[in-house]
Coordinates of C-alpha atoms in Angstrom, one line a residue:
X1 CA 80.6 95.3 103.5
X2 CA 81.7 98.8 104.4
X3 CA 85.3 99.6 103.4
X4 CA 87.5 102.4 105.0
X5 CA 90.4 103.7 102.9
X6 CA 93.1 105.6 104.8
X7 CA 95.2 108.2 103.1
X8 CA 98.1 109.6 105.1
X9 CA 99.4 112.9 103.7
X10 CA 101.8 115.7 104.4
X11 CA 102.4 118.7 102.0
X12 CA 100.9 117.1 98.9
X13 CA 98.7 119.9 97.7
X14 CA 99.3 119.2 94.0
X15 CA 98.6 115.5 94.0
X16 CA 96.5 114.4 97.0
X17 CA 93.2 115.2 95.1
X18 CA 94.1 112.5 92.6
X19 CA 94.4 109.9 95.3
X20 CA 91.1 110.9 96.8
X21 CA 89.3 110.9 93.5
X22 CA 90.8 107.4 92.9
X23 CA 88.9 106.3 96.1
X24 CA 85.7 108.2 95.4
X25 CA 85.4 106.8 91.8
X26 CA 85.4 103.2 93.0
X27 CA 82.3 101.2 92.0
X28 CA 81.8 99.8 95.5
X29 CA 78.8 101.5 97.1
X30 CA 79.9 101.7 100.7
X31 CA 83.3 103.4 101.0
X32 CA 84.6 105.7 103.7
X33 CA 87.6 107.8 102.7
X34 CA 89.6 109.0 105.7
X35 CA 92.5 111.4 105.1
X36 CA 95.1 112.0 107.9
X37 CA 97.1 115.1 107.3
X38 CA 100.2 115.7 109.4
X39 CA 99.8 119.4 109.7
X40 CA 100.7 120.4 106.1
X41 CA 102.2 123.8 105.5
X42 CA 101.1 124.1 101.9
X43 CA 97.6 124.2 100.5
X44 CA 96.8 120.5 101.3
X45 CA 94.2 121.3 103.8
X46 CA 92.3 123.6 101.4
X47 CA 92.3 120.7 98.9
X48 CA 90.8 118.4 101.6
X49 CA 88.2 121.0 102.5
X50 CA 87.1 121.2 98.9
X51 CA 85.8 117.6 99.0
X52 CA 83.3 118.6 101.7
X53 CA 81.4 115.7 103.2
X54 CA 82.7 113.2 100.7
X55 CA 85.7 112.5 102.9
X56 CA 86.6 112.6 106.6
X57 CA 89.9 114.3 107.5
X58 CA 91.9 115.5 110.4
X59 CA 94.9 117.8 110.2
X60 CA 97.4 117.8 113.1
X61 CA 101.1 117.2 113.7
X62 CA 101.9 113.5 113.9
X63 CA 104.8 111.2 114.4
X64 CA 105.0 110.0 110.8
X65 CA 103.2 107.9 108.3
X66 CA 102.6 104.9 110.6
X67 CA 101.2 107.1 113.4
X68 CA 98.8 108.6 110.7
X69 CA 97.8 105.1 109.5
X70 CA 97.1 104.0 113.1
X71 CA 94.9 107.1 113.7
X72 CA 93.0 106.4 110.5
X73 CA 92.4 102.7 111.3
X74 CA 91.1 103.6 114.8
X75 CA 88.8 106.2 113.3
X76 CA 87.5 103.8 110.6
X77 CA 83.9 102.5 110.8
X78 CA 84.4 100.0 108.0
X79 CA 84.8 96.2 108.4
X80 CA 87.6 96.2 105.8
X81 CA 90.6 98.5 105.8
X82 CA 92.7 99.6 102.9
X83 CA 95.2 102.4 102.5
X84 CA 96.5 104.6 99.7
X85 CA 99.6 106.8 99.6
X86 CA 98.9 110.5 98.8
X87 CA 100.9 110.1 95.6
X88 CA 99.2 106.9 94.5
X89 CA 96.0 105.7 92.7
X90 CA 94.1 102.5 92.3
X91 CA 94.6 100.7 89.0
X92 CA 91.0 100.9 88.1
X93 CA 87.6 101.7 89.6
X94 CA 86.8 98.0 90.4
X95 CA 89.7 97.3 92.9
X96 CA 87.7 97.8 96.1
X97 CA 84.8 95.8 94.8
X98 CA 87.1 93.0 93.9
X99 CA 88.7 93.1 97.4
X100 CA 85.3 92.9 99.0
X101 CA 84.1 90.0 96.8
X102 CA 87.3 88.1 97.5
X103 CA 87.2 88.6 101.3
X104 CA 83.6 87.5 101.5
X105 CA 83.7 84.7 98.9
X106 CA 87.0 83.2 100.3
X107 CA 86.1 84.0 103.9
X108 CA 89.6 85.4 104.6
X109 CA 91.0 88.1 106.8
X110 CA 93.3 89.7 104.2
X111 CA 93.6 89.8 100.5
X112 CA 96.0 91.6 98.2
X113 CA 96.8 92.1 94.5
X114 CA 99.8 93.3 92.5
X115 CA 101.4 96.7 92.4
X116 CA 102.9 98.8 89.7
X117 CA 105.6 101.3 90.5
X118 CA 105.1 104.1 88.0
X119 CA 106.8 107.3 86.9
X120 CA 106.3 110.3 89.2
X121 CA 105.1 112.4 86.3
X122 CA 103.3 109.7 84.2
X123 CA 101.3 107.0 86.0
X124 CA 101.0 105.1 82.7
X125 CA 104.8 104.6 82.6
X126 CA 105.7 101.4 84.4
X127 CA 109.0 101.4 86.2
X128 CA 108.7 98.2 88.2
X129 CA 106.1 95.5 88.3
X130 CA 105.6 93.9 91.7
X131 CA 103.8 90.7 90.8
X132 CA 103.0 89.0 94.1
X133 CA 101.9 85.4 94.9
X134 CA 99.9 83.4 97.3
X135 CA 101.4 83.2 100.8
X136 CA 102.6 79.9 102.2
X137 CA 103.7 79.3 105.8
X138 CA 107.4 80.1 106.0
X139 CA 107.6 82.3 102.9
X140 CA 108.9 85.2 104.9
X141 CA 112.1 83.2 105.7
X142 CA 112.7 83.1 101.9
X143 CA 112.5 86.9 101.5
X144 CA 108.9 86.9 100.4
X145 CA 106.6 89.8 101.3
X146 CA 103.4 91.3 99.8
X147 CA 102.9 94.7 98.4
X148 CA 101.5 96.2 101.6
X149 CA 99.6 99.1 100.1
X150 CA 97.9 96.8 97.7
X151 CA 96.2 94.9 100.5
X152 CA 92.9 95.0 102.4
X153 CA 92.6 93.7 105.9
X154 CA 89.6 93.1 108.2
X155 CA 89.6 95.7 111.0
X156 CA 89.1 93.0 113.6
X157 CA 92.6 91.8 112.7
X158 CA 94.1 95.0 114.0
X159 CA 92.0 95.0 117.1
X160 CA 93.1 91.4 117.8
X161 CA 96.8 91.5 116.9
X162 CA 97.7 95.2 117.1
X163 CA 98.6 98.1 114.9
X164 CA 101.8 99.5 113.2
X165 CA 104.8 99.8 115.5
X166 CA 105.7 103.5 115.5
X167 CA 109.2 102.8 116.8
X168 CA 110.0 101.3 113.4
X169 CA 110.4 104.3 111.0
X170 CA 110.8 102.4 107.7
X171 CA 109.8 98.7 108.2
X172 CA 106.7 99.0 110.4
X173 CA 104.6 97.7 107.5
X174 CA 107.0 94.7 107.1
X175 CA 106.7 94.0 110.9
X176 CA 103.0 94.3 110.9
X177 CA 102.4 91.7 108.1
X178 CA 105.1 89.4 109.5
X179 CA 103.1 89.5 112.8
X180 CA 99.8 88.9 111.0
X181 CA 100.8 86.2 108.6
X182 CA 103.9 84.4 109.9
X183 CA 103.2 84.7 113.7
X184 CA 99.4 84.7 114.0
X185 CA 98.6 82.8 110.8
X186 CA 95.6 84.9 109.6
X187 CA 93.7 83.6 106.6
X188 CA 94.9 85.0 103.3
X189 CA 94.1 85.2 99.6
X190 CA 96.1 86.6 96.7
X191 CA 94.3 88.1 93.7
X192 CA 96.5 88.0 90.5
X193 CA 95.4 91.4 89.3
X194 CA 97.0 94.9 89.6
X195 CA 95.4 96.8 92.5
X196 CA 97.6 99.8 92.8
X197 CA 99.8 102.3 91.0
X198 CA 102.5 103.7 93.2
X199 CA 104.7 106.6 92.1
X200 CA 108.4 106.0 92.5
X201 CA 110.1 107.6 95.5
X202 CA 110.1 107.2 99.3
X203 CA 112.3 105.1 101.5
X204 CA 113.2 101.6 100.6
X205 CA 113.4 98.7 102.9
X206 CA 116.4 97.6 101.0
X207 CA 118.3 100.4 102.6
X208 CA 120.7 99.6 105.4
X209 CA 118.4 101.0 108.0
X210 CA 115.4 99.3 106.4
X211 CA 117.2 96.0 106.4
X212 CA 118.1 96.4 110.0
X213 CA 114.5 97.2 110.9
X214 CA 113.3 94.1 109.0
X215 CA 115.7 92.0 111.0
X216 CA 114.6 93.7 114.2
X217 CA 111.0 92.8 113.3
X218 CA 111.8 89.1 113.7
X219 CA 113.4 89.8 117.1
X220 CA 110.4 91.8 118.3
X221 CA 108.2 88.8 117.5
X222 CA 110.4 86.3 119.2
X223 CA 111.5 84.7 116.0
X224 CA 115.0 83.6 114.9
X225 CA 116.2 83.9 111.3
X226 CA 119.4 84.1 109.3
X227 CA 119.4 87.7 107.9
X228 CA 121.1 86.6 104.7
X229 CA 118.3 84.2 104.0
X230 CA 115.9 87.2 104.0
X231 CA 117.9 90.0 102.5
X232 CA 119.6 88.2 99.5
X233 CA 116.3 86.8 98.2
X234 CA 114.7 90.2 98.7
X235 CA 117.3 91.9 96.5
X236 CA 117.0 89.2 93.8
X237 CA 113.2 89.5 93.9
X238 CA 113.4 93.3 93.5
X239 CA 115.8 93.1 90.6
X240 CA 113.4 90.7 88.8
X241 CA 110.6 93.3 89.4
X242 CA 112.6 96.0 87.6
X243 CA 113.0 93.6 84.6
X244 CA 109.3 92.8 84.5
X245 CA 107.1 95.5 82.9
X246 CA 104.0 93.5 82.1

């Protein structure tokens, strides 16, 4: 099974090479690495060029990370899609192989693992451990969500149910997986292993704007929900993740 990994990037000259090497070092033999650069002003493009034919990339102004991800997914020739932040790395070189084995063996449309938030300067220093769980119908109403960047999705799911909504600037990933899992009931499987190390930083969907966008995601999908039933459990879950380091 061919896998396409999408890396959106903007002005990450000093670090994007580490993310790319994390993809290229995977044991799985059929991987396509696609980097979508948003028109970086630093030396990011020179770094991308240094990888030659090992990666595919475009560099042009975009409308943000979700526009970049949509571009990459539409460019992808793989049957399975994954994504990696420009600051992030896979936990080990067997992650993609594990994802492929899982999707094929369990005959599912999406699988995901756990995620470690790590120090910006030291990826071995754990700040927060996002230990996920298997999805059960209705879990989103209890504040549950998966670590989105630690997931792998069959490309046909995007083609059937749509892409990231670019009108949501923070919670487009929340809306996408709400649509996939809660609305369209795609088949899922959780792998209880760490898939990804994500450096701390970026916008949180626990911000006021992020929460409002999460609530809007329900409205956009024609669903009704008590916002407190979502946001309070999300806060408690996140606090527990900070306390868990292993």
